Tab-separated table of C-alpha atoms (C1' of nucleotides) in Angstrom:
chain	number	residue	atom	x	y	z
A	1	UNK	CA	-38.403	-24.586	-71.744
A	2	UNK	CA	-35.271	-25.363	-72.002
A	3	UNK	CA	-33.996	-27.174	-75.580
A	4	UNK	CA	-33.926	-30.592	-75.899
A	5	UNK	CA	-35.820	-33.683	-73.597
A	6	UNK	CA	-38.662	-33.594	-76.087
A	7	UNK	CA	-37.418	-33.794	-79.212
A	8	UNK	CA	-37.958	-37.806	-79.472
A	9	UNK	CA	-41.075	-38.636	-80.431
A	10	UNK	CA	-40.570	-42.716	-79.970
A	11	UNK	CA	-43.247	-45.608	-79.140
A	12	UNK	CA	-42.427	-47.525	-76.112
A	13	UNK	CA	-39.107	-46.518	-74.931
A	14	UNK	CA	-38.265	-49.829	-73.589
A	15	UNK	CA	-38.384	-51.808	-76.522
A	16	UNK	CA	-38.227	-52.626	-80.105
A	17	UNK	CA	-40.374	-49.700	-81.359
A	18	UNK	CA	-38.457	-46.799	-83.778
A	19	UNK	CA	-36.614	-43.965	-82.173
A	20	UNK	CA	-36.956	-40.604	-84.196
A	21	UNK	CA	-34.687	-37.650	-83.107
A	22	UNK	CA	-34.630	-34.119	-85.419
A	23	UNK	CA	-32.938	-36.214	-88.845
A	24	UNK	CA	-32.052	-39.460	-86.857
A	25	UNK	CA	-34.423	-42.099	-86.958
A	26	UNK	CA	-33.601	-45.891	-85.413
A	27	UNK	CA	-35.856	-48.724	-86.178
A	28	UNK	CA	-33.713	-51.224	-83.628
A	29	UNK	CA	-36.438	-54.241	-85.453
A	30	UNK	CA	-34.763	-53.596	-88.523
A	31	UNK	CA	-31.117	-53.059	-87.368
A	32	UNK	CA	-31.311	-50.318	-89.514
A	33	UNK	CA	-30.767	-46.351	-88.331
A	34	UNK	CA	-31.956	-43.436	-91.093
A	35	UNK	CA	-30.207	-40.452	-91.225
A	36	UNK	CA	-30.403	-37.711	-93.023
A	37	UNK	CA	-32.965	-39.929	-95.667
A	38	UNK	CA	-29.872	-41.735	-96.048
A	39	UNK	CA	-29.333	-45.541	-94.551
A	40	UNK	CA	-27.175	-46.634	-92.187
A	41	UNK	CA	-26.654	-50.082	-91.316
A	42	UNK	CA	-25.709	-51.245	-87.302
A	43	UNK	CA	-24.665	-54.077	-85.924
A	44	UNK	CA	-26.798	-55.047	-82.861
A	45	UNK	CA	-24.579	-53.781	-80.339
A	46	UNK	CA	-24.430	-50.174	-81.806
A	47	UNK	CA	-27.576	-50.209	-82.413
A	48	UNK	CA	-28.075	-50.693	-78.798
A	49	UNK	CA	-25.840	-48.072	-77.879
A	50	UNK	CA	-27.529	-45.199	-80.370
A	51	UNK	CA	-30.640	-46.592	-79.259
A	52	UNK	CA	-29.246	-46.123	-75.386
A	53	UNK	CA	-28.286	-42.882	-75.658
A	54	UNK	CA	-31.708	-41.630	-78.374
A	55	UNK	CA	-34.190	-42.653	-76.228
A	56	UNK	CA	-32.249	-39.886	-73.617
A	57	UNK	CA	-31.606	-37.096	-76.453
A	58	UNK	CA	-30.081	-34.207	-74.534
A	59	UNK	CA	-28.969	-35.630	-71.413
A	60	UNK	CA	-25.575	-36.516	-70.615
A	61	UNK	CA	-26.066	-40.651	-70.058
A	62	UNK	CA	-23.357	-41.942	-67.232
A	63	UNK	CA	-20.471	-44.175	-68.286
A	64	UNK	CA	-21.573	-46.966	-66.181
A	65	UNK	CA	-25.801	-46.765	-66.605
A	66	UNK	CA	-24.660	-46.676	-70.715
A	67	UNK	CA	-22.763	-49.939	-69.999
A	68	UNK	CA	-25.117	-51.568	-68.107
A	69	UNK	CA	-28.014	-51.035	-70.351
A	70	UNK	CA	-26.107	-51.913	-73.797
A	71	UNK	CA	-23.757	-54.786	-72.038
A	72	UNK	CA	-26.050	-55.352	-68.954
A	73	UNK	CA	-23.839	-55.834	-66.307
A	74	UNK	CA	-21.638	-53.817	-63.839
A	75	UNK	CA	-18.641	-51.566	-66.207
A	76	UNK	CA	-15.381	-52.682	-64.937
A	77	UNK	CA	-12.169	-50.377	-64.616
A	78	UNK	CA	-10.276	-50.547	-67.281
A	79	UNK	CA	-12.755	-52.055	-70.313
A	80	UNK	CA	-12.827	-49.626	-73.152
A	81	UNK	CA	-15.450	-51.378	-74.727
A	82	UNK	CA	-17.838	-48.128	-74.792
A	83	UNK	CA	-15.828	-45.974	-76.697
A	84	UNK	CA	-14.762	-48.317	-79.010
A	85	UNK	CA	-18.559	-48.641	-79.818
A	86	UNK	CA	-19.010	-45.071	-79.855
A	87	UNK	CA	-16.555	-44.033	-81.940
A	88	UNK	CA	-17.881	-46.729	-84.657
A	89	UNK	CA	-20.954	-45.188	-84.148
A	90	UNK	CA	-19.909	-41.950	-84.671
A	91	UNK	CA	-18.308	-42.625	-87.635
A	92	UNK	CA	-21.043	-44.163	-89.520
A	93	UNK	CA	-23.156	-41.495	-88.408
A	94	UNK	CA	-20.731	-38.603	-89.339
A	95	UNK	CA	-20.600	-40.505	-92.901
A	96	UNK	CA	-24.126	-39.864	-93.859
A	97	UNK	CA	-24.401	-36.485	-92.442
A	98	UNK	CA	-21.262	-34.622	-92.842
A	99	UNK	CA	-21.146	-31.551	-90.893
A	100	UNK	CA	-22.719	-32.763	-87.927
A	101	UNK	CA	-21.917	-34.698	-84.559
A	102	UNK	CA	-24.073	-36.271	-82.692
A	103	UNK	CA	-23.148	-37.839	-80.109
A	104	UNK	CA	-20.936	-35.542	-77.372
A	105	UNK	CA	-18.585	-36.716	-74.757
A	106	UNK	CA	-18.810	-35.626	-71.063
A	107	UNK	CA	-15.466	-36.019	-69.482
A	108	UNK	CA	-15.660	-37.598	-65.972
A	109	UNK	CA	-19.414	-38.069	-67.029
A	110	UNK	CA	-20.605	-39.801	-70.249
A	111	UNK	CA	-22.205	-39.317	-73.708
A	112	UNK	CA	-25.007	-36.979	-74.785
A	113	UNK	CA	-26.797	-37.709	-78.297
A	114	UNK	CA	-28.013	-34.450	-79.666
A	115	UNK	CA	-27.934	-33.716	-83.875
A	116	UNK	CA	-25.690	-30.868	-83.877
A	117	UNK	CA	-23.810	-29.117	-86.547
A	118	UNK	CA	-20.420	-28.863	-86.019
A	119	UNK	CA	-18.072	-26.351	-84.856
B	1	UNK	CA	-39.963	-6.981	-57.870
B	2	UNK	CA	-36.519	-5.649	-57.993
B	3	UNK	CA	-33.847	-7.899	-59.058
B	4	UNK	CA	-32.447	-10.832	-57.707
B	5	UNK	CA	-33.114	-13.809	-55.475
B	6	UNK	CA	-35.991	-15.080	-56.265
B	7	UNK	CA	-35.599	-16.568	-59.748
B	8	UNK	CA	-33.935	-19.910	-58.296
B	9	UNK	CA	-36.106	-22.293	-58.855
B	10	UNK	CA	-33.732	-25.455	-57.535
B	11	UNK	CA	-35.066	-28.783	-56.363
B	12	UNK	CA	-32.949	-29.138	-53.398
B	13	UNK	CA	-30.193	-26.611	-53.231
B	14	UNK	CA	-27.856	-29.072	-51.207
B	15	UNK	CA	-27.642	-31.657	-54.068
B	16	UNK	CA	-27.849	-32.635	-58.105
B	17	UNK	CA	-30.950	-31.269	-58.437
B	18	UNK	CA	-31.110	-29.365	-61.466
B	19	UNK	CA	-30.565	-25.562	-60.844
B	20	UNK	CA	-32.430	-22.726	-63.229
B	21	UNK	CA	-31.727	-18.927	-62.885
B	22	UNK	CA	-33.360	-17.167	-65.617
B	23	UNK	CA	-31.972	-18.287	-69.326
B	24	UNK	CA	-29.388	-20.379	-67.407
B	25	UNK	CA	-29.717	-23.918	-65.994
B	26	UNK	CA	-27.524	-26.527	-64.600
B	27	UNK	CA	-27.554	-30.399	-64.403
B	28	UNK	CA	-24.677	-30.993	-61.888
B	29	UNK	CA	-25.590	-35.079	-62.011
B	30	UNK	CA	-25.075	-34.436	-65.890
B	31	UNK	CA	-21.960	-31.922	-65.671
B	32	UNK	CA	-24.144	-30.089	-68.400
B	33	UNK	CA	-25.499	-26.925	-68.448
B	34	UNK	CA	-27.935	-25.553	-70.409
B	35	UNK	CA	-27.244	-21.246	-71.842
B	36	UNK	CA	-30.030	-19.789	-73.891
B	37	UNK	CA	-31.153	-23.337	-75.279
B	38	UNK	CA	-27.281	-24.073	-75.846
B	39	UNK	CA	-25.606	-27.404	-74.331
B	40	UNK	CA	-22.216	-25.962	-72.794
B	41	UNK	CA	-20.221	-28.542	-71.538
B	42	UNK	CA	-18.726	-27.628	-68.099
B	43	UNK	CA	-16.085	-30.136	-66.443
B	44	UNK	CA	-16.091	-30.820	-62.817
B	45	UNK	CA	-15.016	-28.568	-60.822
B	46	UNK	CA	-16.420	-25.771	-63.371
B	47	UNK	CA	-19.934	-27.147	-62.431
B	48	UNK	CA	-19.458	-27.177	-58.986
B	49	UNK	CA	-18.310	-23.396	-59.290
B	50	UNK	CA	-21.403	-22.382	-61.176
B	51	UNK	CA	-23.835	-24.741	-59.275
B	52	UNK	CA	-22.488	-22.340	-55.567
B	53	UNK	CA	-22.718	-19.512	-57.590
B	54	UNK	CA	-25.940	-19.839	-58.845
B	55	UNK	CA	-26.982	-20.993	-55.774
B	56	UNK	CA	-26.820	-17.605	-54.461
B	57	UNK	CA	-27.911	-15.516	-57.606
B	58	UNK	CA	-27.772	-12.269	-57.343
B	59	UNK	CA	-25.970	-12.230	-53.847
B	60	UNK	CA	-21.756	-11.806	-53.424
B	61	UNK	CA	-20.860	-14.744	-52.395
B	62	UNK	CA	-17.101	-14.440	-50.750
B	63	UNK	CA	-14.083	-16.183	-51.925
B	64	UNK	CA	-13.303	-18.031	-49.219
B	65	UNK	CA	-16.784	-19.229	-49.057
B	66	UNK	CA	-16.580	-20.065	-52.290
B	67	UNK	CA	-13.561	-22.123	-52.056
B	68	UNK	CA	-14.502	-23.448	-49.493
B	69	UNK	CA	-18.179	-24.684	-51.027
B	70	UNK	CA	-15.985	-26.272	-54.635
B	71	UNK	CA	-12.588	-27.197	-53.150
B	72	UNK	CA	-13.799	-28.749	-49.968
B	73	UNK	CA	-10.417	-26.502	-47.322
B	74	UNK	CA	-9.466	-23.535	-46.693
B	75	UNK	CA	-8.851	-20.987	-48.707
B	76	UNK	CA	-4.872	-20.700	-48.569
B	77	UNK	CA	-3.029	-17.150	-49.389
B	78	UNK	CA	-1.877	-16.754	-52.884
B	79	UNK	CA	-4.127	-19.412	-54.092
B	80	UNK	CA	-5.359	-18.331	-57.719
B	81	UNK	CA	-7.848	-21.496	-58.693
B	82	UNK	CA	-10.581	-19.170	-58.299
B	83	UNK	CA	-9.908	-16.593	-60.672
B	84	UNK	CA	-8.890	-19.225	-63.151
B	85	UNK	CA	-12.056	-21.053	-62.985
B	86	UNK	CA	-14.689	-17.871	-62.499
B	87	UNK	CA	-12.450	-17.196	-65.703
B	88	UNK	CA	-13.062	-20.546	-67.638
B	89	UNK	CA	-16.916	-20.699	-66.726
B	90	UNK	CA	-17.089	-16.460	-67.957
B	91	UNK	CA	-15.653	-17.779	-71.039
B	92	UNK	CA	-17.794	-20.464	-71.580
B	93	UNK	CA	-20.642	-19.228	-70.732
B	94	UNK	CA	-20.691	-15.459	-72.747
B	95	UNK	CA	-20.100	-17.925	-75.546
B	96	UNK	CA	-22.964	-19.834	-75.795
B	97	UNK	CA	-24.973	-16.026	-75.066
B	98	UNK	CA	-23.229	-13.207	-76.400
B	99	UNK	CA	-24.140	-9.841	-75.245
B	100	UNK	CA	-25.101	-11.375	-71.867
B	101	UNK	CA	-22.920	-11.474	-68.672
B	102	UNK	CA	-23.206	-13.652	-65.765
B	103	UNK	CA	-20.378	-13.442	-62.902
B	104	UNK	CA	-19.220	-10.263	-61.812
B	105	UNK	CA	-16.616	-8.842	-59.785
B	106	UNK	CA	-17.094	-7.792	-56.082
B	107	UNK	CA	-13.648	-6.502	-55.142
B	108	UNK	CA	-12.316	-7.347	-52.232
B	109	UNK	CA	-15.342	-10.013	-51.480
B	110	UNK	CA	-15.839	-12.163	-54.255
B	111	UNK	CA	-18.340	-12.790	-56.898
B	112	UNK	CA	-22.220	-12.343	-57.513
B	113	UNK	CA	-24.308	-14.724	-60.895
B	114	UNK	CA	-26.711	-12.281	-62.412
B	115	UNK	CA	-27.323	-12.590	-65.498
B	116	UNK	CA	-27.274	-9.209	-67.185
B	117	UNK	CA	-27.016	-7.108	-70.726
B	118	UNK	CA	-23.442	-6.349	-71.315
B	119	UNK	CA	-22.525	-2.782	-70.936
C	1	DA	C1'	1.709	9.908	-58.007
C	2	DC	C1'	3.335	6.053	-55.407
C	3	DG	C1'	3.535	1.311	-53.641
C	4	DG	C1'	0.419	-2.655	-52.534
C	5	DT	C1'	-3.013	-5.852	-53.092
C	6	DC	C1'	-6.792	-7.894	-56.052
C	7	DC	C1'	-7.939	-9.685	-60.442
C	8	DG	C1'	-8.077	-11.084	-65.427
C	9	DT	C1'	-5.726	-13.825	-68.520
C	10	DG	C1'	-2.777	-16.543	-71.121
C	11	DA	C1'	0.879	-20.212	-70.669
C	12	DA	C1'	3.168	-24.304	-69.140
C	13	DC	C1'	2.853	-28.876	-67.116
C	14	DG	C1'	1.564	-33.616	-65.369
C	15	DG	C1'	-1.940	-37.211	-65.154
C	16	DG	C1'	-5.444	-38.969	-66.425
C	17	DA	C1'	-9.636	-39.329	-69.683
C	18	DT	C1'	-10.595	-40.431	-73.960
C	19	DG	C1'	-10.195	-41.499	-79.453
C	20	DT	C1'	-8.480	-44.395	-82.929
C	21	DG	C1'	-6.594	-48.549	-85.837
C	22	DA	C1'	-5.092	-53.096	-85.558
C	23	DA	C1'	-4.886	-57.336	-83.824
C	24	DC	C1'	-7.176	-61.477	-82.008
C	25	DA	C1'	-11.399	-64.449	-81.468
C	26	DC	C1'	-16.078	-66.088	-81.969
C	27	DT	C1'	-19.838	-67.307	-84.419
C	28	DC	C1'	-22.369	-68.153	-88.694
C	29	DG	C1'	-23.593	-69.305	-93.203
C	30	DT	C1'	-22.108	-71.726	-96.902
D	1	DA	C1'	-12.831	-75.608	-93.771
D	2	DC	C1'	-13.547	-71.305	-95.330
D	3	DG	C1'	-14.597	-66.006	-95.189
D	4	DA	C1'	-17.224	-62.425	-93.880
D	5	DG	C1'	-19.250	-59.941	-90.466
D	6	DT	C1'	-19.292	-59.201	-85.422
D	7	DG	C1'	-17.501	-58.461	-80.782
D	8	DT	C1'	-13.528	-57.484	-77.611
D	9	DT	C1'	-8.806	-56.455	-76.057
D	10	DC	C1'	-4.347	-53.938	-76.262
D	11	DA	C1'	-1.448	-49.983	-77.982
D	12	DC	C1'	-0.340	-45.522	-78.824
D	13	DA	C1'	-2.060	-40.873	-79.436
D	14	DT	C1'	-4.273	-37.738	-78.681
D	15	DC	C1'	-7.223	-34.540	-76.112
D	16	DC	C1'	-8.726	-32.140	-71.617
D	17	DC	C1'	-8.490	-31.099	-66.852
D	18	DG	C1'	-6.654	-29.304	-62.985
D	19	DT	C1'	-2.740	-26.592	-61.010
D	20	DT	C1'	0.442	-22.852	-61.155
D	21	DC	C1'	3.104	-19.707	-62.713
D	22	DA	C1'	3.802	-14.898	-64.937
D	23	DC	C1'	2.833	-10.584	-66.499
D	24	DG	C1'	-0.329	-7.080	-66.759
D	25	DG	C1'	-3.980	-4.089	-66.067
D	26	DA	C1'	-7.194	-2.394	-62.070
D	27	DC	C1'	-7.853	-0.797	-57.916
D	28	DC	C1'	-6.983	1.116	-52.763
D	29	DG	C1'	-5.125	4.208	-49.424
D	30	DT	C1'	-1.635	7.556	-48.592
DNA sequence: ACGGTCCGTGAACGGGATGTGAACACTCGT
DNA sequence: ACGAGTGTTCACATCCCGTTCACGGACCGT
């Protein structure tokens, strides 16, 4: 047993079922996420991004894979949309749960979703 | 059973499959390592170095062999990259598992990967 | 003890990847 | 037509990575 990899209590991974990881619950059908009991309202893209990451909680999701999952096409070189949206989602999550970080950067690879106390 | 040589639960040694040795799990494809359940983020080089060592867990890997495995060329005399990277990886591993040492120096030969409690 | 070699470790450097705030355009409801 | 919300792009700031240097300690043979 390692660490993560199974803290996800999702219904159907692919579609609209709620996703739960630790103190985070995502309800794609409502455009809503609950973090530490607090409601966080997210836009469509933000929700899709967060879902794509949370569905692989504990694993690093590659940049291009993330992009094709959320944006639905190949990642053009120079496109910074991912960075911008990761930033937006981070802001909202950390505003709801101060002292915790959720989306971790793995330079050259991608991002990893995992609720962890800040260093 | 004595000590070494078979604690590696790797899939295919050569490529991206996860490598597991004792409390250390390495996922080359994700740029991620798990130590004692903690996620350790490693750079590409660091990951490659750790993988090269862990794939031969319990055995001393020669300096030049290590270099050609990771850097992909002959080791030039005076090149200290290996030392620097061993140091970086040691730091990160021991930060994740205090009291344990993982990479052992064999002067004049090379390095040996083996999780052991500190002296 | 001596000198030479090997290794540990911190720091500096240039290039590249990512973080971040702002401007811009587009859609939608009113 | 207007404003609010959203998605994209840009520009600049910041951080990280890989390499190399510098210094010092550890180990070796003599």
